XYZ file of C-alpha atoms in Angstrom:
331
model
C -9.584 6.160 22.827
C -11.547 8.838 24.634
C -9.967 12.255 25.013
C -9.805 14.992 27.614
C -8.474 18.554 27.574
C -5.778 19.681 29.987
C -7.486 22.679 31.527
C -8.812 25.566 29.478
C -5.463 26.422 27.885
C -3.871 23.015 27.360
C -3.918 20.389 24.628
C -6.457 17.671 23.918
C -4.938 14.337 24.982
C -5.985 10.743 25.445
C -8.059 10.036 28.554
C -5.198 7.872 29.810
C -1.532 8.857 29.646
C 1.625 6.756 29.670
C 4.252 7.498 32.308
C 7.633 6.328 31.015
C 9.819 6.655 34.121
C 9.722 2.973 35.033
C 11.152 2.051 31.648
C 14.482 3.559 32.639
C 14.600 4.248 36.326
C 13.477 3.647 39.869
C 11.632 0.328 39.871
C 14.174 -2.329 39.039
C 15.480 -3.969 35.857
C 13.817 -3.203 32.538
C 13.829 -4.635 29.033
C 14.631 -2.078 26.339
C 12.876 -3.975 23.540
C 9.777 -4.495 25.668
C 9.756 -0.837 26.697
C 9.819 0.286 23.069
C 7.155 -2.256 22.163
C 5.003 -0.918 25.007
C 5.293 2.658 23.731
C 4.328 1.448 20.249
C 1.355 -0.472 21.646
C 0.207 2.586 23.589
C 0.347 4.799 20.508
C -1.454 2.193 18.427
C -4.198 2.057 21.079
C -4.701 5.821 20.861
C -2.652 6.963 23.846
C -1.338 10.407 22.908
C 0.093 11.718 26.213
C 3.572 10.464 27.134
C 5.265 11.739 30.288
C 8.982 11.720 31.039
C 11.667 13.661 32.908
C 15.149 14.695 31.836
C 16.553 13.215 35.066
C 15.022 9.757 34.574
C 18.253 7.736 34.461
C 19.978 10.966 33.418
C 18.551 11.288 29.922
C 18.178 7.559 29.238
C 14.395 7.811 29.267
C 14.327 10.637 26.740
C 16.716 8.745 24.440
C 14.569 5.628 24.782
C 11.455 7.578 23.834
C 13.258 9.158 20.884
C 13.964 5.674 19.595
C 10.409 4.484 20.232
C 8.849 7.556 18.607
C 11.099 7.644 15.564
C 9.032 7.644 12.379
C 5.790 8.476 14.189
C 3.737 11.539 13.243
C 4.860 14.275 15.666
C 1.318 15.654 15.692
C 0.056 12.270 16.867
C 1.373 12.476 20.420
C 2.057 14.999 23.185
C 5.279 15.009 25.195
C 5.169 16.108 28.830
C 8.659 16.696 30.231
C 9.772 17.488 33.778
C 13.104 19.164 34.550
C 15.113 20.641 37.394
C 15.916 17.669 39.631
C 19.669 17.494 40.214
C 21.450 14.153 40.431
C 24.964 12.818 40.749
C 26.440 9.632 39.310
C 25.032 7.597 42.216
C 21.400 6.962 43.191
C 20.874 10.134 45.225
C 19.311 13.490 44.378
C 21.093 16.810 44.795
C 18.297 19.344 45.038
C 16.471 21.450 42.461
C 17.417 24.124 39.942
C 14.723 26.466 38.663
C 16.942 29.367 37.595
C 15.902 30.869 34.233
C 19.267 30.089 32.644
C 19.007 26.497 33.875
C 15.495 26.151 32.454
C 16.750 27.000 28.968
C 19.780 24.753 29.360
C 17.669 21.770 30.460
C 15.261 22.378 27.601
C 18.034 22.433 24.992
C 19.269 19.028 26.165
C 15.743 17.556 26.181
C 14.974 18.766 22.673
C 18.177 17.152 21.443
C 17.742 13.857 23.269
C 14.106 13.535 22.234
C 14.884 14.494 18.646
C 12.084 17.034 18.468
C 11.759 20.763 17.869
C 9.245 21.356 20.668
C 7.951 20.032 23.984
C 4.180 20.017 24.385
C 4.051 20.520 28.173
C 7.177 21.586 30.046
C 7.246 21.673 33.837
C 9.625 21.983 36.796
C 9.614 18.652 38.611
C 9.610 20.327 42.018
C 9.683 23.858 43.381
C 13.164 25.309 43.768
C 13.045 26.946 47.230
C 15.783 29.397 46.231
C 14.153 30.705 43.038
C 10.765 32.464 42.905
C 8.346 30.436 40.815
C 7.669 33.596 38.791
C 11.252 33.525 37.498
C 11.117 29.847 36.541
C 7.762 30.257 34.822
C 8.930 33.447 33.147
C 11.728 31.510 31.455
C 9.295 28.847 30.262
C 7.052 31.610 28.929
C 9.987 32.919 26.888
C 10.449 29.429 25.442
C 6.727 29.249 24.646
C 6.937 32.586 22.868
C 9.965 31.279 20.930
C 8.089 28.131 19.868
C 10.191 25.570 21.739
C 7.412 24.810 24.242
C 3.668 24.683 23.639
C 2.209 24.718 27.175
C 3.248 25.390 30.765
C 2.816 22.658 33.344
C 3.597 22.362 37.049
C 4.403 19.399 39.270
C 3.914 18.775 42.990
C 3.355 22.359 44.118
C 0.797 23.759 46.527
C -2.240 25.882 45.728
C -0.510 29.194 46.468
C 2.309 28.377 44.056
C -0.207 27.402 41.383
C -1.797 30.842 41.694
C 1.532 32.648 41.457
C 2.613 30.684 38.396
C -0.742 31.090 36.676
C -0.515 34.866 37.110
C 2.646 34.869 34.952
C 1.372 32.532 32.237
C -1.682 30.237 31.966
C -0.940 26.809 33.424
C -2.257 23.884 31.398
C -2.045 21.260 34.114
C -0.547 20.253 37.414
C 1.043 16.832 37.666
C 0.604 15.456 41.149
C 0.084 12.141 42.898
C -3.571 11.187 43.248
C -5.053 7.810 44.004
C -7.415 6.071 46.370
C -4.646 6.098 48.968
C -3.227 9.594 48.197
C -6.030 12.140 48.385
C -4.568 15.247 50.034
C -5.006 17.180 46.764
C -8.743 17.224 47.389
C -8.383 19.762 50.218
C -6.878 22.854 48.568
C -5.059 21.962 45.367
C -7.869 20.461 43.298
C -10.388 23.218 44.134
C -7.781 25.823 43.140
C -7.114 24.092 39.831
C -10.818 24.062 39.055
C -11.242 27.681 40.033
C -8.468 28.685 37.619
C -9.357 26.291 34.797
C -6.229 24.146 35.179
C -6.197 20.421 34.480
C -4.504 17.640 36.420
C -2.377 14.741 35.268
C -2.475 12.235 38.116
C 0.505 9.967 38.668
C 0.809 7.133 41.172
C -2.785 6.085 40.459
C -1.877 2.511 41.473
C 0.213 3.593 44.449
C 3.419 2.366 42.751
C 1.822 -1.024 42.334
C 0.570 -1.285 45.913
C -3.094 -1.069 44.896
C -2.690 -2.751 41.523
C -3.947 -6.054 42.849
C -0.626 -7.690 41.979
C 1.362 -6.906 45.130
C 1.644 -9.423 47.947
C 3.408 -9.525 51.318
C 5.709 -12.326 50.170
C 6.802 -10.338 47.120
C 8.794 -7.855 49.166
C 10.508 -4.833 47.642
C 13.833 -6.373 46.645
C 14.557 -5.357 43.080
C 11.769 -2.795 43.046
C 14.101 0.145 43.506
C 12.391 3.169 44.985
C 9.447 1.202 46.376
C 11.821 -0.201 48.983
C 12.174 3.315 50.447
C 8.457 4.099 50.548
C 6.932 3.951 54.049
C 3.720 2.418 52.698
C 5.660 -0.692 51.710
C 7.479 -1.140 55.001
C 6.819 -3.375 57.977
C 3.267 -3.570 59.221
C 2.172 -0.777 56.885
C 2.165 -2.937 53.782
C 0.221 -5.724 55.485
C -2.467 -3.264 56.525
C -2.563 -1.570 53.138
C -3.018 -4.879 51.364
C -6.172 -5.505 53.412
C -7.573 -2.406 51.712
C -6.686 -3.888 48.344
C -8.556 -7.075 49.171
C -11.623 -5.029 50.105
C -11.272 -3.231 46.782
C -10.961 -6.565 44.998
C -14.459 -7.462 46.128
C -15.836 -4.313 44.485
C -13.822 -4.974 41.323
C -15.057 -8.548 41.082
C -18.656 -7.369 41.371
C -18.003 -4.782 38.669
C -16.377 -7.318 36.368
C -12.986 -5.601 36.182
C -9.566 -5.948 37.774
C -8.432 -4.088 40.877
C -6.048 -2.003 38.767
C -8.781 -1.050 36.312
C -11.064 -0.032 39.179
C -8.360 2.095 40.823
C -7.599 3.884 37.544
C -11.284 4.346 36.758
C -11.843 5.863 40.211
C -9.255 8.576 39.524
C -10.755 9.284 36.098
C -14.220 9.480 37.644
C -13.190 12.353 39.920
C -13.549 14.798 37.021
C -13.195 15.277 33.283
C -10.309 17.630 34.050
C -8.156 14.765 35.364
C -6.024 12.480 33.189
C -4.565 9.410 34.957
C -1.007 8.431 34.044
C -0.160 4.736 34.129
C 3.435 3.681 34.476
C 3.141 0.510 32.425
C 6.561 -0.992 31.668
C 5.235 -3.932 29.674
C 2.524 -4.584 27.117
C 0.856 -6.923 29.589
C 0.380 -4.172 32.156
C -0.635 -1.691 29.451
C -3.259 -4.126 28.142
C -4.705 -4.366 31.637
C -4.790 -0.593 32.138
C -6.347 0.449 28.828
C -9.878 -0.908 29.474
C -10.089 1.299 32.583
C -11.179 4.220 30.382
C -14.375 2.321 29.602
C -15.200 1.363 33.203
C -18.185 3.571 34.063
C -18.647 4.022 37.796
C -22.088 4.802 39.170
C -22.783 6.685 42.382
C -23.353 3.321 44.068
C -20.023 2.025 42.750
C -18.214 5.079 44.091
C -19.882 4.635 47.464
C -18.751 0.993 47.600
C -15.208 1.988 46.684
C -15.210 4.651 49.400
C -16.418 2.077 51.894
C -13.661 -0.336 50.874
C -10.887 2.286 50.935
C -11.949 5.316 52.989
C -9.858 8.438 52.669
C -6.957 8.305 55.093
C -7.179 4.545 55.554
C -3.715 3.821 54.134
C -0.768 3.678 56.519
C 2.588 5.318 55.830
C 3.577 8.419 53.899
C 3.853 8.251 50.122
C 7.527 9.338 50.244
C 10.327 9.112 52.840
C 10.187 11.948 55.358
C 13.096 13.810 53.718
C 11.029 14.223 50.538
C 7.675 15.082 52.086
C 8.557 18.747 52.723
C 8.990 19.343 48.977
C 5.545 18.111 47.977
C 2.564 20.220 47.014
C 0.167 18.109 49.047
C 0.622 15.639 51.865
C -0.559 12.062 51.816
């Protein structure tokens, strides 16, 4: 497995990371045994970056990972953990909490659930509009100084917030959605990260399955949890977006890879400072994603991909309108 470094201050990690959210939350029924087997397969293949959130099924995901990672060398993997999203017992979200005392409280629970003495990259999942980012980051810095956290990360914040956070403590990476159909980060966020020496972990590289090559109009979104709420999957939007996938399939066929592998490889090709996260819930999907790190895209390949899926060609926002205001970049 190839490796990349998260910015100038972050850890060395595998060139492809595993996003664990779907194993517990959001996208329909899961199989616990298969989830654990998938984590094991990822580690055995050299994947060292595993991403989770303390609010993924309210701690279920962290407990699942603790079980999957039990007995593994703690120095053999890096845990990225998001915190601060508030939830109730139902499916809804209740805002954000970035208060310093909450940061330490969330961290204590995560350390216990994960069965570890430190988190490698700790990050607020979203910006708390009522708490200055300097205060949230300051609390994480205290936890870094105390040895409970190794590196500071951010998630879904804009360029100005990145600068403010980085002034308090060096930011290792920003986690943000980036794919062929979600490219707003290219305007301000990505240039700022590169100016400051901050890496990026890119989630949603397959557009929640939309550009994986496996989605179809007759599949629908029943049973796929959060995808049912995403505007890109609704009505005429999904039909249009799938025409882009078919154009991409032609490029993938010529390259001798799958659509999913091409989409992942495209993200990785945007810079050595970017690590794609794949939300594989099964070994089958993981096995398809892993070869993407070896798909080398030439300038001609990139031009063909751009022709097949031009920036801005996708229809529909990446989140429902109520969530869009809290994102660090638009579509």
